[in-house]
Amino acid sequence: MTPMVEALGIHKRFGATEVLRGVDLVVQPGEVSCVIGPSGSGKSTLLRCINHLERIDSGRLRVDGHLVGYRERNGRLYEMRESEVAQQRRDIGMVFQRFNLFPHKTAIENVMEAPVVVRREDKAAARTRAIELLDRVGLADRRDNYPSQLSGGQQQRVAIARALAMSPRLMLFDEPTSALDPELVGEVLDVMRGLAREGMTMVVVTHEMGFAREVGDSLVFMDEGVIVEQGAPREVLANPQHERTRSFLSKVL
């Protein structure tokens, strides 16, 4: 089976700071991989490299068997044109900490935007699909509301619907609940649980250990730009093998 995500020896630096130091990660189709670790460990940078929002400095990164952002010739990588990268990103949905909704567009207009603008879909068909997706995330009755009229949890659910509107094969979540009030976290995690049940491949950077234990197929602990430990979530959380993992979990569990 071709992995949905295959990262081999990924290095990434910002100036003098090496943020990723040889990361290897494999995520199979239909798998939910949860990534945990302290701030600054490279978790978000890894996600951004997977859809080429950040360029890698060395290594190989493939999604569904295809190099992301690069072509390889004679062992060397050549960066694709932005239009080609944009084509690849159609298959990768991303949900950020901050909802990044267009403030001047309603919920349904936010969800319709990419299919109409990027895929040139018929507006009526895009609207029908957007209504279905908003219903799926429990917001059919708020489709004509602007972001300012929605709670943080509702805005994040619109953001998930917007990502799903492009029918991605892979969903990336960058701490999707960290900007939410505690009582709003559950409604977003419920939507993500539903996606997992439907077989969506997901890489989730999260601090929600209960979600990782319950929904994750694998748990990855990162620190200082490397993967320190990975395995079945219940096993890693209950019986961490590395002192650094034990120290981190003692502070968050």
Short mmCIF file of C-alpha atoms in Angstrom, two decimals:
data_model
loop_
_atom_site.label_atom_id
_atom_site.label_comp_id
_atom_site.label_asym_id
_atom_site.label_seq_id
_atom_site.Cartn_x
_atom_site.Cartn_y
_atom_site.Cartn_z
CA MET A 1 0.00 0.00 0.00
CA THR A 2 1.30 3.47 -0.90
CA PRO A 3 1.57 5.62 2.23
CA MET A 4 -0.57 8.77 2.23
CA VAL A 5 2.32 10.66 3.86
CA GLU A 6 5.95 9.61 3.65
CA ALA A 7 8.56 11.94 5.12
CA LEU A 8 12.17 10.79 4.88
CA GLY A 9 15.04 12.66 6.50
CA ILE A 10 13.28 16.04 6.51
CA HIS A 11 15.44 19.00 7.49
CA LYS A 12 14.21 22.58 7.73
CA ARG A 13 15.99 25.63 9.09
CA PHE A 14 15.01 29.25 9.59
CA GLY A 15 18.25 31.21 9.49
CA ALA A 16 20.61 29.67 12.01
CA THR A 17 17.85 27.69 13.74
CA GLU A 18 17.34 24.11 12.59
CA VAL A 19 13.66 23.45 13.26
CA LEU A 20 13.41 19.95 11.75
CA ARG A 21 16.45 17.70 12.13
CA GLY A 22 15.92 14.56 10.10
CA VAL A 23 12.25 13.70 10.58
CA ASP A 24 10.93 10.36 9.30
CA LEU A 25 7.16 9.83 9.35
CA VAL A 26 4.82 7.44 7.55
CA VAL A 27 1.02 7.78 7.64
CA GLN A 28 -1.05 5.13 5.89
CA PRO A 29 -4.37 5.84 4.09
CA GLY A 30 -7.25 6.06 6.54
CA GLU A 31 -4.93 6.53 9.51
CA VAL A 32 -5.17 9.29 12.14
CA SER A 33 -1.69 10.32 13.25
CA CYS A 34 -1.60 12.63 16.27
CA VAL A 35 1.53 14.73 16.85
CA ILE A 36 2.29 16.07 20.32
CA GLY A 37 5.19 17.91 21.90
CA PRO A 38 6.23 21.18 23.52
CA SER A 39 6.02 24.54 21.77
CA GLY A 40 8.90 25.02 19.35
CA SER A 41 9.44 21.30 18.78
CA GLY A 42 8.75 21.57 15.03
CA LYS A 43 5.22 20.11 14.94
CA SER A 44 3.56 22.96 13.01
CA THR A 45 6.56 23.34 10.70
CA LEU A 46 6.30 19.65 9.78
CA LEU A 47 2.62 20.11 8.89
CA ARG A 48 3.41 23.17 6.78
CA CYS A 49 6.12 21.25 4.95
CA ILE A 50 3.66 18.44 4.11
CA ASN A 51 1.65 20.82 1.91
CA HIS A 52 4.68 22.92 0.89
CA LEU A 53 3.68 26.06 2.75
CA GLU A 54 7.30 25.78 3.89
CA ARG A 55 10.09 24.51 1.65
CA ILE A 56 12.20 21.68 3.02
CA ASP A 57 16.00 22.04 2.97
CA SER A 58 16.73 18.35 2.49
CA GLY A 59 14.99 14.99 2.51
CA ARG A 60 12.04 13.67 0.56
CA LEU A 61 8.36 14.31 1.30
CA ARG A 62 5.65 12.46 -0.60
CA VAL A 63 1.87 12.57 -0.39
CA ASP A 64 0.06 9.62 -1.97
CA GLY A 65 3.31 8.57 -3.63
CA HIS A 66 4.08 11.96 -5.23
CA LEU A 67 6.86 14.33 -4.20
CA VAL A 68 5.37 17.51 -2.75
CA GLY A 69 6.59 20.77 -4.28
CA TYR A 70 9.51 19.24 -6.16
CA ARG A 71 10.49 17.12 -9.13
CA GLU A 72 13.45 14.79 -8.87
CA ARG A 73 15.92 14.42 -11.73
CA ASN A 74 19.21 12.56 -11.46
CA GLY A 75 18.96 12.56 -7.67
CA ARG A 76 18.42 16.33 -7.42
CA LEU A 77 15.25 18.16 -6.44
CA TYR A 78 13.86 20.98 -8.57
CA GLU A 79 11.09 23.14 -7.20
CA MET A 80 7.79 23.12 -9.06
CA ARG A 81 6.09 26.25 -10.27
CA GLU A 82 3.58 27.75 -7.83
CA SER A 83 0.70 26.79 -10.14
CA GLU A 84 1.81 23.14 -10.01
CA VAL A 85 2.13 23.23 -6.22
CA ALA A 86 -1.38 24.72 -6.02
CA GLN A 87 -2.65 21.72 -8.02
CA GLN A 88 -1.12 19.37 -5.44
CA ARG A 89 -2.59 21.32 -2.54
CA ARG A 90 -6.11 20.67 -3.82
CA ASP A 91 -5.85 17.18 -2.38
CA ILE A 92 -4.60 18.38 1.02
CA GLY A 93 -6.97 20.19 3.36
CA MET A 94 -5.51 22.26 6.19
CA VAL A 95 -7.17 23.66 9.30
CA PHE A 96 -5.19 26.20 11.32
CA GLN A 97 -5.28 27.39 14.95
CA ARG A 98 -6.81 30.65 13.75
CA PHE A 99 -9.81 30.15 11.57
CA ASN A 100 -8.65 32.39 8.67
CA LEU A 101 -12.19 32.86 7.37
CA PHE A 102 -12.96 35.72 5.02
CA PRO A 103 -14.68 38.21 7.38
CA HIS A 104 -16.72 39.82 4.58
CA LYS A 105 -18.20 36.50 3.41
CA THR A 106 -20.92 34.41 5.02
CA ALA A 107 -20.31 30.85 6.21
CA ILE A 108 -21.66 29.38 2.98
CA GLU A 109 -19.66 31.82 0.85
CA ASN A 110 -16.48 30.86 2.71
CA VAL A 111 -17.11 27.18 1.99
CA MET A 112 -17.97 27.83 -1.69
CA GLU A 113 -14.96 30.05 -2.37
CA ALA A 114 -12.24 27.52 -3.23
CA PRO A 115 -14.35 25.15 -5.38
CA VAL A 116 -15.65 28.10 -7.42
CA VAL A 117 -12.39 30.06 -7.70
CA VAL A 118 -9.84 27.23 -7.82
CA ARG A 119 -11.78 24.41 -9.42
CA ARG A 120 -14.11 26.60 -11.49
CA GLU A 121 -17.10 24.67 -10.19
CA ASP A 122 -20.60 25.73 -11.10
CA LYS A 123 -21.87 28.06 -8.36
CA ALA A 124 -25.14 26.20 -7.91
CA ALA A 125 -23.35 22.86 -7.49
CA ALA A 126 -20.82 24.43 -5.11
CA ARG A 127 -23.64 25.93 -3.06
CA THR A 128 -25.43 22.57 -2.79
CA ARG A 129 -22.21 20.91 -1.66
CA ALA A 130 -21.50 23.75 0.82
CA ILE A 131 -24.95 23.31 2.38
CA GLU A 132 -24.27 19.57 2.76
CA LEU A 133 -20.91 20.23 4.41
CA LEU A 134 -22.26 22.86 6.79
CA ASP A 135 -24.98 20.40 7.76
CA ARG A 136 -22.30 17.76 8.32
CA VAL A 137 -20.49 20.04 10.81
CA GLY A 138 -23.79 20.99 12.50
CA LEU A 139 -24.10 24.51 11.08
CA ALA A 140 -26.79 24.29 8.41
CA ASP A 141 -28.82 26.92 10.30
CA ARG A 142 -25.89 29.38 10.42
CA ARG A 143 -24.95 29.33 6.74
CA ASP A 144 -25.88 32.98 6.14
CA ASN A 145 -24.03 34.26 9.21
CA TYR A 146 -20.77 36.18 8.94
CA PRO A 147 -17.74 35.00 11.00
CA SER A 148 -18.23 37.86 13.46
CA GLN A 149 -21.68 36.42 14.24
CA LEU A 150 -20.28 32.97 15.06
CA SER A 151 -18.51 31.60 18.13
CA GLY A 152 -14.92 30.42 17.86
CA GLY A 153 -16.03 26.79 17.76
CA GLN A 154 -18.54 27.54 15.02
CA GLN A 155 -15.91 29.41 13.01
CA GLN A 156 -13.53 26.47 13.29
CA ARG A 157 -16.27 24.10 12.11
CA VAL A 158 -16.83 26.38 9.09
CA ALA A 159 -13.07 26.21 8.47
CA ILE A 160 -13.25 22.39 8.50
CA ALA A 161 -16.19 22.46 6.07
CA ARG A 162 -14.22 24.83 3.84
CA ALA A 163 -11.26 22.43 3.77
CA LEU A 164 -13.56 19.49 2.99
CA ALA A 165 -15.16 21.39 0.10
CA MET A 166 -12.13 20.53 -2.07
CA SER A 167 -12.65 16.79 -1.40
CA PRO A 168 -9.12 16.30 -0.03
CA ARG A 169 -7.49 12.90 0.39
CA LEU A 170 -5.54 14.17 3.40
CA MET A 171 -6.48 16.58 6.20
CA LEU A 172 -3.90 18.44 8.28
CA PHE A 173 -4.98 20.00 11.59
CA ASP A 174 -2.62 22.44 13.31
CA GLU A 175 -3.82 22.62 16.93
CA PRO A 176 -7.40 23.25 15.77
CA THR A 177 -8.78 23.72 19.30
CA SER A 178 -5.98 25.71 20.95
CA ALA A 179 -7.58 29.11 20.27
CA LEU A 180 -10.99 28.04 21.58
CA ASP A 181 -12.62 28.52 24.95
CA PRO A 182 -12.68 25.15 26.78
CA GLU A 183 -16.43 24.68 26.43
CA LEU A 184 -16.17 24.99 22.63
CA VAL A 185 -13.44 22.40 22.15
CA GLY A 186 -15.79 19.41 22.20
CA GLU A 187 -17.87 20.51 19.23
CA VAL A 188 -14.78 20.70 17.00
CA LEU A 189 -13.38 17.38 18.22
CA ASP A 190 -16.76 15.75 17.54
CA VAL A 191 -16.52 16.79 13.88
CA MET A 192 -12.99 15.39 13.70
CA ARG A 193 -14.14 12.11 15.28
CA GLY A 194 -16.76 11.86 12.55
CA LEU A 195 -14.12 12.34 9.85
CA ALA A 196 -11.99 9.61 11.43
CA ARG A 197 -14.94 7.21 11.43
CA GLU A 198 -15.45 7.92 7.73
CA GLY A 199 -11.85 6.94 7.00
CA MET A 200 -10.30 10.36 6.35
CA THR A 201 -6.51 10.31 6.61
CA MET A 202 -5.51 12.95 9.15
CA VAL A 203 -2.35 14.34 10.70
CA VAL A 204 -3.37 16.24 13.84
CA VAL A 205 -1.04 18.44 15.89
CA THR A 206 -2.85 18.62 19.20
CA HIS A 207 -2.69 19.06 22.96
CA GLU A 208 -5.92 17.08 23.40
CA MET A 209 -4.55 13.85 24.86
CA GLY A 210 -7.99 12.31 25.30
CA PHE A 211 -8.69 12.77 21.59
CA ALA A 212 -5.29 11.29 20.69
CA ARG A 213 -5.91 8.27 22.93
CA GLU A 214 -9.44 7.69 21.64
CA VAL A 215 -9.17 8.51 17.92
CA GLY A 216 -5.49 8.28 16.98
CA ASP A 217 -4.03 5.23 15.25
CA SER A 218 -0.52 6.47 15.99
CA LEU A 219 0.97 9.01 18.37
CA VAL A 220 4.15 10.92 17.56
CA PHE A 221 6.07 12.83 20.23
CA MET A 222 8.38 15.53 18.87
CA ASP A 223 10.99 17.57 20.69
CA GLU A 224 13.72 19.89 19.38
CA GLY A 225 13.04 19.03 15.75
CA VAL A 226 13.15 15.25 15.99
CA ILE A 227 10.65 12.46 16.60
CA VAL A 228 11.60 11.15 20.03
CA GLU A 229 8.98 8.40 20.26
CA GLN A 230 6.03 7.06 18.32
CA GLY A 231 3.62 4.18 18.62
CA ALA A 232 0.05 3.24 19.51
CA PRO A 233 -1.45 6.19 21.45
CA ARG A 234 -2.61 4.20 24.48
CA GLU A 235 0.79 2.53 24.74
CA VAL A 236 2.82 5.75 24.45
CA LEU A 237 0.59 7.63 26.88
CA ALA A 238 0.48 4.83 29.45
CA ASN A 239 4.02 3.55 29.10
CA PRO A 240 6.38 6.07 27.47
CA GLN A 241 9.82 4.64 26.77
CA HIS A 242 11.88 7.83 26.71
CA GLU A 243 12.62 10.11 29.66
CA ARG A 244 11.82 13.21 27.56
CA THR A 245 8.39 11.78 26.69
CA ARG A 246 7.76 10.92 30.35
CA SER A 247 8.71 14.43 31.44
CA PHE A 248 6.41 16.06 28.88
CA LEU A 249 3.44 13.80 29.64
CA SER A 250 3.83 14.34 33.38
CA LYS A 251 3.08 18.02 32.77
CA VAL A 252 0.09 17.61 30.43
CA LEU A 253 -1.76 14.50 31.65
#
